[in-house]
Short mmCIF file of C-alpha atoms and ligand atoms in Angstrom, two decimals:
data_model
loop_
_atom_site.label_atom_id
_atom_site.label_comp_id
_atom_site.label_asym_id
_atom_site.label_seq_id
_atom_site.Cartn_x
_atom_site.Cartn_y
_atom_site.Cartn_z
CA MET A 28 -13.07 -9.46 15.64
CA HIS A 29 -12.77 -6.08 16.41
CA HIS A 30 -15.33 -3.21 19.12
CA PHE A 31 -15.87 -0.49 16.24
CA ALA A 32 -20.10 0.00 15.11
CA TYR A 33 -22.07 1.19 14.70
CA ARG A 34 -25.17 1.74 17.04
CA ASP A 35 -27.94 4.72 17.24
CA GLY A 36 -26.81 5.93 13.89
CA SER A 37 -23.16 6.22 14.55
CA LEU A 38 -19.88 4.73 14.29
CA HIS A 39 -18.87 3.61 18.22
CA ALA A 40 -14.98 2.38 19.99
CA GLU A 41 -16.33 -0.03 21.62
CA GLY A 42 -19.32 2.30 24.53
CA VAL A 43 -18.20 6.06 23.22
CA ASP A 44 -18.58 7.45 19.86
CA LEU A 45 -16.26 9.12 17.16
CA GLU A 46 -17.89 11.78 16.79
CA ARG A 47 -17.53 13.03 20.43
CA ILE A 48 -13.36 11.66 20.06
CA ALA A 49 -13.63 13.40 16.53
CA ALA A 50 -15.58 16.82 18.69
CA GLU A 51 -13.18 16.40 22.36
CA VAL A 52 -9.63 15.71 19.97
CA GLY A 53 -10.27 16.95 16.65
CA THR A 54 -9.20 14.77 13.69
CA PRO A 55 -7.47 13.50 12.24
CA VAL A 56 -6.60 11.69 14.95
CA TYR A 57 -6.46 7.45 15.95
CA VAL A 58 -8.55 5.83 18.02
CA TYR A 59 -7.42 2.27 19.59
CA SER A 60 -9.88 -0.31 20.94
CA SER A 61 -8.00 -1.74 24.60
CA ALA A 62 -10.71 -4.32 24.61
CA THR A 63 -10.04 -6.27 20.45
CA ILE A 64 -6.24 -5.15 22.09
CA GLU A 65 -6.75 -7.71 24.93
CA ARG A 66 -9.25 -9.68 22.55
CA HIS A 67 -6.05 -10.23 20.04
CA TYR A 68 -3.09 -10.69 22.53
CA LYS A 69 -5.41 -13.23 24.66
CA LEU A 70 -5.81 -16.10 21.73
CA PHE A 71 -3.03 -15.55 20.51
CA ALA A 72 -1.19 -16.43 23.87
CA ALA A 73 -3.35 -19.09 24.51
CA ALA A 74 -2.67 -20.76 21.16
CA MET A 75 0.47 -20.63 21.56
CA LYS A 76 0.27 -22.09 25.18
CA THR A 77 -1.11 -24.74 24.14
CA VAL A 78 2.10 -26.34 21.38
CA ALA A 79 5.11 -26.91 24.24
CA PRO A 80 5.03 -27.23 27.37
CA ALA A 81 4.06 -24.86 30.71
CA GLY A 82 6.28 -21.54 31.11
CA ARG A 83 7.69 -22.50 27.50
CA THR A 84 6.56 -20.62 25.24
CA HIS A 85 7.24 -16.23 24.87
CA VAL A 86 4.90 -14.41 23.10
CA PHE A 87 7.10 -10.84 22.58
CA TYR A 88 4.94 -8.39 20.76
CA ALA A 89 6.80 -6.52 17.98
CA MET A 90 5.84 -3.00 19.10
CA LYS A 91 7.67 -0.94 15.64
CA ALA A 92 3.48 -2.25 14.44
CA ASN A 93 2.25 0.25 17.63
CA GLY A 94 4.84 2.06 20.44
CA ASN A 95 1.42 3.95 22.30
CA LEU A 96 2.24 3.89 25.44
CA GLY A 97 -1.23 2.75 26.32
CA VAL A 98 -0.83 0.08 23.95
CA LEU A 99 1.65 -0.86 25.63
CA LYS A 100 0.71 -0.81 28.54
CA THR A 101 -2.35 -2.77 27.86
CA LEU A 102 -0.28 -5.82 26.83
CA GLY A 103 2.10 -5.49 29.41
CA ALA A 104 -0.73 -5.75 31.55
CA LEU A 105 -1.52 -9.62 30.04
CA GLY A 106 2.49 -10.48 30.68
CA ALA A 107 3.09 -9.75 27.76
CA GLY A 108 7.40 -9.58 26.58
CA ILE A 109 8.68 -6.89 23.75
CA ASP A 110 10.32 -7.52 20.96
CA THR A 111 12.29 -3.92 20.19
CA VAL A 112 13.73 -3.61 17.31
CA SER A 113 16.08 -0.06 18.21
CA GLU A 114 17.16 1.74 21.08
CA GLY A 115 14.15 4.17 21.70
CA GLU A 116 12.05 1.14 21.60
CA VAL A 117 14.20 -0.65 23.91
CA ARG A 118 13.13 2.84 25.98
CA LYS A 119 9.94 3.30 25.18
CA ALA A 120 8.96 -0.80 27.30
CA LEU A 121 11.04 -0.07 29.82
CA ALA A 122 9.16 3.67 30.12
CA ALA A 123 5.63 1.53 29.65
CA GLY A 124 7.36 -0.64 33.08
CA ILE A 125 7.83 -4.24 30.98
CA PRO A 126 11.19 -6.06 33.06
CA ALA A 127 13.96 -5.70 31.09
CA GLY A 128 13.47 -9.71 30.96
CA ARG A 129 10.58 -9.19 28.95
CA ILE A 130 12.58 -7.69 26.13
CA VAL A 131 13.46 -8.53 23.20
CA PHE A 132 15.99 -6.16 20.20
CA SER A 133 16.12 -7.46 16.86
CA GLY A 134 17.13 -5.74 14.21
CA VAL A 135 20.09 -6.05 11.67
CA GLY A 136 22.15 -2.55 12.16
CA LYS A 137 21.70 -2.41 15.82
CA SER A 138 24.64 0.44 16.92
CA ALA A 139 27.31 -0.05 19.78
CA GLU A 140 25.27 2.90 22.04
CA GLU A 141 22.12 0.84 21.49
CA LEU A 142 24.07 -2.68 22.70
CA ARG A 143 24.67 -0.73 25.70
CA PHE A 144 21.81 -0.20 26.41
CA ALA A 145 20.19 -2.71 26.12
CA VAL A 146 22.53 -5.36 27.36
CA GLU A 147 23.08 -2.79 30.44
CA ALA A 148 19.03 -2.64 31.42
CA GLY A 149 19.14 -6.14 31.43
CA ILE A 150 17.15 -7.53 28.23
CA TYR A 151 16.90 -11.17 27.36
CA GLN A 152 17.48 -11.67 23.80
CA VAL A 153 19.89 -9.93 21.27
CA ASN A 154 18.68 -11.39 17.77
CA ILE A 155 22.53 -11.20 16.59
CA GLU A 156 21.62 -10.67 12.34
CA SER A 157 25.71 -10.80 10.91
CA GLU A 158 28.76 -12.12 12.07
CA SER A 159 29.80 -8.73 12.89
CA GLU A 160 27.27 -7.82 14.91
CA LEU A 161 28.38 -10.95 17.07
CA ASP A 162 31.70 -9.55 17.54
CA LEU A 163 30.13 -6.14 18.74
CA LEU A 164 27.75 -7.50 20.92
CA SER A 165 30.75 -10.03 22.30
CA LYS A 166 32.77 -6.88 22.95
CA VAL A 167 29.87 -4.73 24.89
CA GLY A 168 28.96 -7.53 26.63
CA ALA A 169 32.21 -7.85 27.67
CA ALA A 170 33.55 -4.42 28.40
CA LEU A 171 29.78 -4.27 31.08
CA GLY A 172 31.17 -8.21 32.74
CA LYS A 173 28.46 -9.78 31.08
CA ARG A 174 27.98 -12.70 28.77
CA GLN A 175 25.00 -11.16 27.00
CA GLU A 176 22.19 -13.17 26.16
CA ALA A 177 22.31 -14.09 21.98
CA VAL A 178 19.92 -16.35 18.83
CA PHE A 179 21.11 -15.77 15.89
CA ARG A 180 18.59 -14.63 13.21
CA VAL A 181 18.68 -16.95 10.26
CA ASN A 182 18.19 -16.09 6.81
CA PRO A 183 15.88 -19.31 5.61
CA ASP A 184 15.45 -18.33 1.99
CA ILE A 185 11.79 -18.64 1.90
CA GLY A 186 9.89 -14.90 1.37
CA ALA A 187 6.29 -14.04 2.25
CA GLY A 188 3.90 -11.43 2.70
CA GLY A 189 1.91 -9.06 1.23
CA HIS A 190 4.27 -6.77 -0.16
CA ALA A 191 7.64 -6.93 -1.47
CA LYS A 192 8.67 -4.56 0.66
CA ILE A 193 6.80 -6.38 3.67
CA THR A 194 9.30 -9.50 2.97
CA THR A 195 11.74 -10.31 4.73
CA GLY A 196 13.00 -13.80 4.54
CA SER A 197 14.57 -14.13 0.62
CA SER A 198 18.35 -14.10 1.03
CA GLU A 199 17.81 -11.44 -2.14
CA ASN A 200 16.94 -9.22 1.68
CA LYS A 201 19.14 -8.08 4.24
CA PHE A 202 17.65 -9.57 7.12
CA GLY A 203 19.63 -12.84 9.01
CA VAL A 204 22.51 -14.23 8.92
CA SER A 205 22.96 -17.69 6.25
CA PHE A 206 22.41 -21.58 7.18
CA GLU A 207 25.55 -21.69 5.73
CA GLU A 208 27.48 -19.57 8.20
CA VAL A 209 25.36 -19.73 11.68
CA GLY A 210 27.78 -23.26 12.35
CA ARG A 211 30.48 -21.39 12.21
CA LEU A 212 29.68 -18.65 14.09
CA TYR A 213 28.74 -20.57 16.63
CA ALA A 214 31.35 -22.75 17.21
CA ARG A 215 33.00 -19.17 17.46
CA ALA A 216 31.06 -17.54 19.60
CA ALA A 217 31.28 -20.43 22.26
CA ASN A 218 34.49 -18.93 22.84
CA MET A 219 33.72 -14.80 23.00
CA PRO A 220 33.70 -13.63 27.21
CA GLY A 221 30.62 -11.11 27.00
CA VAL A 222 27.83 -13.30 24.53
CA ARG A 223 25.90 -16.19 24.64
CA ILE A 224 24.45 -18.42 22.30
CA MET A 225 21.06 -19.75 23.29
CA GLY A 226 19.42 -20.17 20.26
CA LEU A 227 18.20 -19.02 16.48
CA ALA A 228 15.26 -17.01 15.05
CA LEU A 229 13.17 -16.62 12.11
CA HIS A 230 11.35 -13.86 10.68
CA ILE A 231 10.06 -13.51 7.26
CA GLY A 232 7.89 -11.43 6.43
CA SER A 233 4.97 -9.99 7.52
CA GLN A 234 1.61 -10.14 6.61
CA ILE A 235 1.17 -13.58 5.38
CA HIS A 236 -2.00 -15.50 5.64
CA GLU A 237 -0.13 -18.79 3.68
CA ILE A 238 0.47 -20.92 6.84
CA ASP A 239 2.62 -23.41 4.55
CA ALA A 240 5.42 -19.96 4.11
CA PHE A 241 5.36 -20.82 7.82
CA GLU A 242 5.45 -24.60 7.79
CA ALA A 243 8.53 -24.42 5.86
CA ALA A 244 10.46 -22.02 6.84
CA TYR A 245 9.85 -23.31 10.50
CA ALA A 246 11.14 -26.81 8.94
CA LYS A 247 14.48 -26.16 8.06
CA ILE A 248 14.88 -24.37 10.98
CA VAL A 249 14.12 -27.44 13.04
CA ALA A 250 16.04 -28.80 10.47
CA LEU A 251 19.20 -26.42 11.83
CA THR A 252 18.20 -28.04 15.06
CA GLY A 253 19.03 -30.65 14.80
CA ALA A 254 22.84 -30.41 12.60
CA LEU A 255 23.70 -26.82 15.03
CA ARG A 256 23.03 -30.37 17.78
CA GLY A 257 24.77 -32.64 16.31
CA GLU A 258 27.72 -30.23 16.11
CA GLY A 259 27.28 -30.05 19.83
CA HIS A 260 26.34 -26.64 20.12
CA ARG A 261 23.26 -25.12 22.17
CA VAL A 262 19.80 -24.67 20.69
CA ASP A 263 17.66 -24.10 23.78
CA ARG A 264 15.95 -21.15 22.41
CA LEU A 265 13.52 -20.84 19.03
CA ASP A 266 12.38 -17.91 18.04
CA LEU A 267 9.66 -17.91 15.16
CA GLY A 268 9.59 -14.11 14.52
CA GLY A 269 5.76 -12.91 13.78
CA GLY A 270 4.13 -11.90 9.84
CA LEU A 271 0.26 -14.23 10.03
CA GLY A 272 -1.52 -11.31 8.18
CA ILE A 273 -5.28 -9.80 8.97
CA PRO A 274 -8.13 -8.94 7.29
CA TYR A 275 -7.87 -6.25 6.03
CA ASP A 276 -11.18 -5.69 4.19
CA ILE A 277 -13.61 -6.88 6.38
CA PRO A 278 -17.71 -7.18 6.09
CA LYS A 279 -19.08 -5.37 8.38
CA THR A 280 -20.13 -8.10 10.27
CA PHE A 281 -16.14 -10.27 9.70
CA ASP A 282 -15.54 -12.37 13.41
CA TYR A 283 -12.19 -11.62 12.33
CA GLY A 284 -12.20 -15.56 14.93
CA PRO A 285 -9.15 -17.95 15.55
CA GLY A 286 -8.61 -19.63 12.36
CA LEU A 287 -5.70 -18.38 11.37
CA ILE A 288 -3.72 -18.43 14.23
CA GLU A 289 -5.38 -22.17 15.27
CA ALA A 290 -4.29 -23.57 12.05
CA TYR A 291 -0.98 -21.51 12.83
CA ALA A 292 -0.30 -22.77 16.20
CA ALA A 293 -1.47 -26.59 15.03
CA MET A 294 1.39 -26.07 12.14
CA VAL A 295 3.27 -25.12 15.07
CA ALA A 296 3.38 -27.91 17.50
CA LYS A 297 4.08 -30.59 15.02
CA VAL A 298 7.00 -29.16 13.07
CA THR A 299 8.81 -28.73 17.34
CA LYS A 300 7.31 -32.02 18.38
CA GLY A 301 9.47 -33.50 20.73
CA LEU A 302 12.51 -30.50 20.14
CA ASP A 303 12.74 -29.69 23.88
CA VAL A 304 12.76 -26.25 22.73
CA GLU A 305 12.02 -22.58 24.35
CA LEU A 306 9.44 -20.71 21.53
CA GLY A 307 9.15 -17.65 20.83
CA PHE A 308 6.64 -15.61 18.03
CA GLU A 309 7.35 -12.07 17.56
CA PRO A 310 3.78 -11.03 16.49
CA GLY A 311 2.76 -7.07 15.39
CA ARG A 312 -0.01 -7.26 12.96
CA LEU A 313 -1.54 -9.32 14.11
CA ILE A 314 -1.97 -7.84 17.78
CA VAL A 315 -3.41 -4.35 16.93
CA GLY A 316 -3.42 -4.43 13.80
CA ASN A 317 -7.74 -3.95 14.33
CA ALA A 318 -8.00 -2.96 17.04
CA GLY A 319 -7.57 0.83 15.85
CA ILE A 320 -8.85 2.94 13.09
CA LEU A 321 -8.01 6.56 11.40
CA LEU A 322 -11.23 9.37 11.97
CA THR A 323 -10.49 11.99 10.09
CA ARG A 324 -13.05 14.79 8.27
CA VAL A 325 -13.70 15.29 4.98
CA LEU A 326 -11.82 18.97 4.39
CA HIS A 327 -13.46 19.26 0.55
CA LEU A 328 -15.79 18.32 -2.43
CA ASN A 329 -14.02 19.08 -5.02
CA GLN A 330 -15.58 17.44 -7.99
CA ARG A 331 -14.62 16.82 -12.11
CA PRO A 332 -15.44 16.05 -14.85
CA MET A 333 -14.75 12.74 -14.97
CA LYS A 334 -13.51 11.74 -10.78
CA ARG A 335 -14.68 12.93 -7.68
CA PHE A 336 -11.77 13.70 -5.55
CA LEU A 337 -12.71 14.06 -1.14
CA VAL A 338 -9.62 15.08 0.76
CA VAL A 339 -9.56 14.38 4.42
CA ASP A 340 -7.79 16.10 7.20
CA ALA A 341 -5.50 12.78 6.90
CA ALA A 342 -2.78 12.31 5.00
CA MET A 343 0.02 10.14 4.03
CA ASN A 344 2.03 11.42 6.76
CA ASP A 345 -0.24 10.48 9.42
CA LEU A 346 -0.73 6.84 7.40
CA VAL A 347 1.62 6.18 5.05
CA ARG A 348 0.37 1.86 4.04
CA PRO A 349 -1.48 2.80 0.83
CA ALA A 350 1.23 4.85 -0.16
CA MET A 351 4.06 3.19 0.39
CA TYR A 352 2.79 -0.28 -0.48
CA GLU A 353 -0.85 -0.14 -2.06
CA ALA A 354 -2.48 -1.14 0.86
CA TYR A 355 -6.38 -0.88 0.90
CA HIS A 356 -8.05 0.32 4.33
CA GLU A 357 -12.04 -0.07 4.74
CA ILE A 358 -13.21 3.34 4.98
CA TRP A 359 -16.69 3.51 6.94
CA PRO A 360 -18.21 6.28 7.22
CA VAL A 361 -18.89 7.09 11.08
CA LYS A 362 -22.38 8.44 10.21
CA GLU A 363 -24.30 5.21 9.18
CA PRO A 364 -25.37 4.92 5.56
CA ALA A 365 -28.86 4.69 5.39
CA PRO A 366 -29.25 1.02 3.77
CA ASP A 367 -31.16 2.99 0.38
CA ALA A 368 -28.63 5.23 0.73
CA ALA A 369 -27.12 7.10 -2.89
CA GLU A 370 -23.22 5.54 -4.47
CA VAL A 371 -20.87 7.31 -5.73
CA ALA A 372 -17.20 6.70 -6.31
CA TYR A 373 -14.24 8.52 -4.84
CA ASP A 374 -10.96 9.00 -5.09
CA VAL A 375 -9.92 9.45 -1.05
CA VAL A 376 -6.94 11.96 -0.67
CA GLY A 377 -4.72 14.18 1.39
CA PRO A 378 -4.20 17.29 1.43
CA ILE A 379 -0.09 16.59 1.03
CA CYS A 380 1.46 18.61 -1.87
CA GLU A 381 2.34 15.30 -4.30
CA THR A 382 0.04 12.22 -6.06
CA GLY A 383 0.96 9.96 -3.95
CA ASP A 384 -1.14 11.23 -1.36
CA THR A 385 -3.70 9.11 -2.36
CA PHE A 386 -5.84 6.85 -0.28
CA THR A 387 -7.75 4.46 -2.31
CA THR A 388 -9.17 5.48 -6.33
CA GLY A 389 -12.98 5.14 -7.34
CA ARG A 390 -13.90 3.62 -3.81
CA VAL A 391 -17.80 3.58 -3.54
CA LEU A 392 -18.78 5.36 -0.84
CA PRO A 393 -22.32 6.72 0.49
CA VAL A 394 -22.46 10.14 -0.72
CA MET A 395 -20.69 12.30 0.66
CA LYS A 396 -20.59 16.21 2.74
CA GLN A 397 -18.11 18.69 4.22
CA ASP A 398 -17.10 17.76 7.35
CA ASP A 399 -18.72 14.16 7.39
CA LEU A 400 -16.60 12.03 9.52
CA ILE A 401 -14.49 8.50 7.86
CA ALA A 402 -12.38 5.77 9.41
CA PHE A 403 -10.52 3.97 7.61
CA MET A 404 -10.97 1.00 9.49
CA THR A 405 -7.81 -1.79 10.67
CA ALA A 406 -5.06 1.26 10.73
CA GLY A 407 -3.55 0.20 14.46
CA ALA A 408 -0.58 -1.48 12.59
CA TYR A 409 1.91 1.11 11.39
CA GLY A 410 -0.15 3.42 10.89
CA ALA A 411 0.95 5.97 13.76
CA SER A 412 4.27 4.46 14.47
CA MET A 413 4.95 4.98 10.59
CA SER A 414 3.64 8.47 11.18
CA SER A 415 5.94 11.44 10.22
CA THR A 416 5.21 15.52 10.10
CA TYR A 417 5.97 15.69 6.44
CA ASN A 418 4.63 19.37 4.80
CA GLN A 419 5.08 19.77 8.34
CA ARG A 420 1.60 19.06 9.32
CA LEU A 421 1.11 17.98 13.19
CA LEU A 422 2.35 14.41 15.00
CA VAL A 423 -1.26 12.42 14.57
CA ALA A 424 -3.34 12.84 18.14
CA GLU A 425 -4.29 8.42 19.28
CA VAL A 426 -6.73 7.53 21.86
CA MET A 427 -7.12 4.98 24.10
CA VAL A 428 -11.17 3.46 24.40
CA LYS A 429 -11.70 1.41 27.41
CA GLY A 430 -15.79 0.78 27.40
CA GLU A 431 -17.59 4.00 28.17
CA THR A 432 -14.57 5.41 27.84
CA TYR A 433 -11.24 6.74 25.72
CA ALA A 434 -7.93 8.05 27.13
CA VAL A 435 -5.50 10.89 24.84
CA THR A 436 -2.45 8.95 24.81
CA ARG A 437 -0.59 11.62 22.87
CA PRO A 438 -2.35 14.13 22.82
CA ARG A 439 -1.78 16.25 19.16
CA GLN A 440 1.67 18.08 18.30
CA SER A 441 1.66 21.24 19.26
CA TYR A 442 3.16 23.83 17.18
CA GLU A 443 5.14 25.17 19.16
CA ALA A 444 6.82 22.04 19.35
CA LEU A 445 6.61 21.07 16.18
CA ILE A 446 8.92 23.93 14.71
CA GLY A 447 10.95 24.52 18.98
CA THR A 448 12.45 21.34 18.22
CA ASP A 449 14.28 22.60 14.64
CA ARG A 450 17.37 25.05 15.56
CA VAL A 451 18.83 28.15 13.98
CA PRO A 452 22.33 27.68 13.13
CA GLU A 453 24.11 30.94 15.62
CA TRP A 454 25.37 31.91 12.33
CA PHE A 455 22.34 34.33 11.72
CA GLY A 456 22.53 35.58 15.35
N1 LLP B 19 9.44 -9.31 13.90
C1 LLP B 19 10.74 -9.06 13.05
C2 LLP B 19 12.19 -9.05 13.18
C3 LLP B 19 9.69 -7.74 12.21
O1 LLP B 19 11.09 -6.75 11.51
C4 LLP B 19 8.75 -7.93 12.33
C5 LLP B 19 7.83 -6.86 11.73
C6 LLP B 19 7.75 -8.34 13.00
C7 LLP B 19 8.40 -9.45 13.97
C8 LLP B 19 6.27 -8.45 12.87
O2 LLP B 19 5.55 -8.50 12.38
P1 LLP B 19 4.10 -8.71 11.57
O3 LLP B 19 3.49 -9.78 13.16
O4 LLP B 19 3.49 -6.88 12.45
O5 LLP B 19 4.18 -8.81 10.53
N2 LLP B 19 5.38 -1.26 7.59
C9 LLP B 19 4.96 -2.99 6.79
C10 LLP B 19 5.10 -3.59 7.70
C11 LLP B 19 6.16 -4.09 7.85
C12 LLP B 19 6.82 -5.98 8.74
C13 LLP B 19 7.50 -5.47 9.60
N3 LLP B 19 9.22 -6.12 9.82
C14 LLP B 19 3.07 -3.13 6.17
O6 LLP B 19 2.67 -1.48 7.14
O7 LLP B 19 2.43 -3.74 6.67
#
């Protein structure tokens, strides 16, 4: 479920008319519903609480999906932890008031500086992805006089996900240490001064709807836990990653209920039964995906003999998912179409100078005219967080709605900022 719906003939985010946001903030602009974010977090956290005894499950929202401070504050107030993948994300989580003790640091390529910052800040856990990272983390920890708690991210050789580019769990992918290596690394780590290994982590991919894929991977990590314990190693924590999929092709009446979340929770409870571990989860898309839309205005209609192009003011630099993953996003006109409105097929494109800047082809929509507003639905995850300034376009604005009010949580970048961050080499005088 989400909180975008037509009211009095116009699409609203909760109680706020998107026409109003477009008029006051301009377009393109991302609009997030705090009620939807809260709802999804609460549904997920409540379901996960049922899989293990009280206090033994932890939800670390994967900030890469959407790192806006408004989003982080909303989740932090509900007690969420944060899964980060760079020093910038660790800093942003701290800036949002998330206690360091609720921050996990994942990722294949952490530098010494990044690890130093995170260890010094006192984060909960580092997810180690390679032997050389283990060595580096221990060195960093020892230099700071700390033993950083960490887990090994293992590669279960079970990949899944909505697109090859977002599959991570296959042995072909760059992520994690192999099952065969982890025992040896555990043994080495036991004698290292700057690190304390607490358990294991895995993450097999993103936009996954098949519970079976998760189950197969989790069964492997549970078996590995038993084997490692048999060798005398400590496995107190399992971080089961994120990856739960969401519906992108939502009919307007779709009730995005807890079905998949509940099935997932039941599966986790079954697979980890009696294991006596703390469980961590890193959902990203599930929490924010359909809590956000990208609002854009029609700039031009280009009608050619064989095609109609709808040129909008958003582009692939604002929302790259269609260009990068052939991703599908529903398009809803902001003005509610009459039930008998004439429809035609459009190629919806942005202003960027490459053909890849195409959001969709042949999409049947009500007849549009210049200045009409449309919304790309389900754009809350990996939308703004993947945006750029390609073609020297301003970084997109972001807005958060709460009930009848809204706040600009990222003003549109200014041209001064866009140009002013570059520096002219001094030899130009
Ligand atoms: N944990 C780790 C270690 C991850 O790599 C990811 C996502 C997550 C958690 C969160 O996964 P989620 O619950 O959001 O599926 N840009 C792509 C998605 C990339 C996902 C990368 N890793 C897209 O727009 O579809």
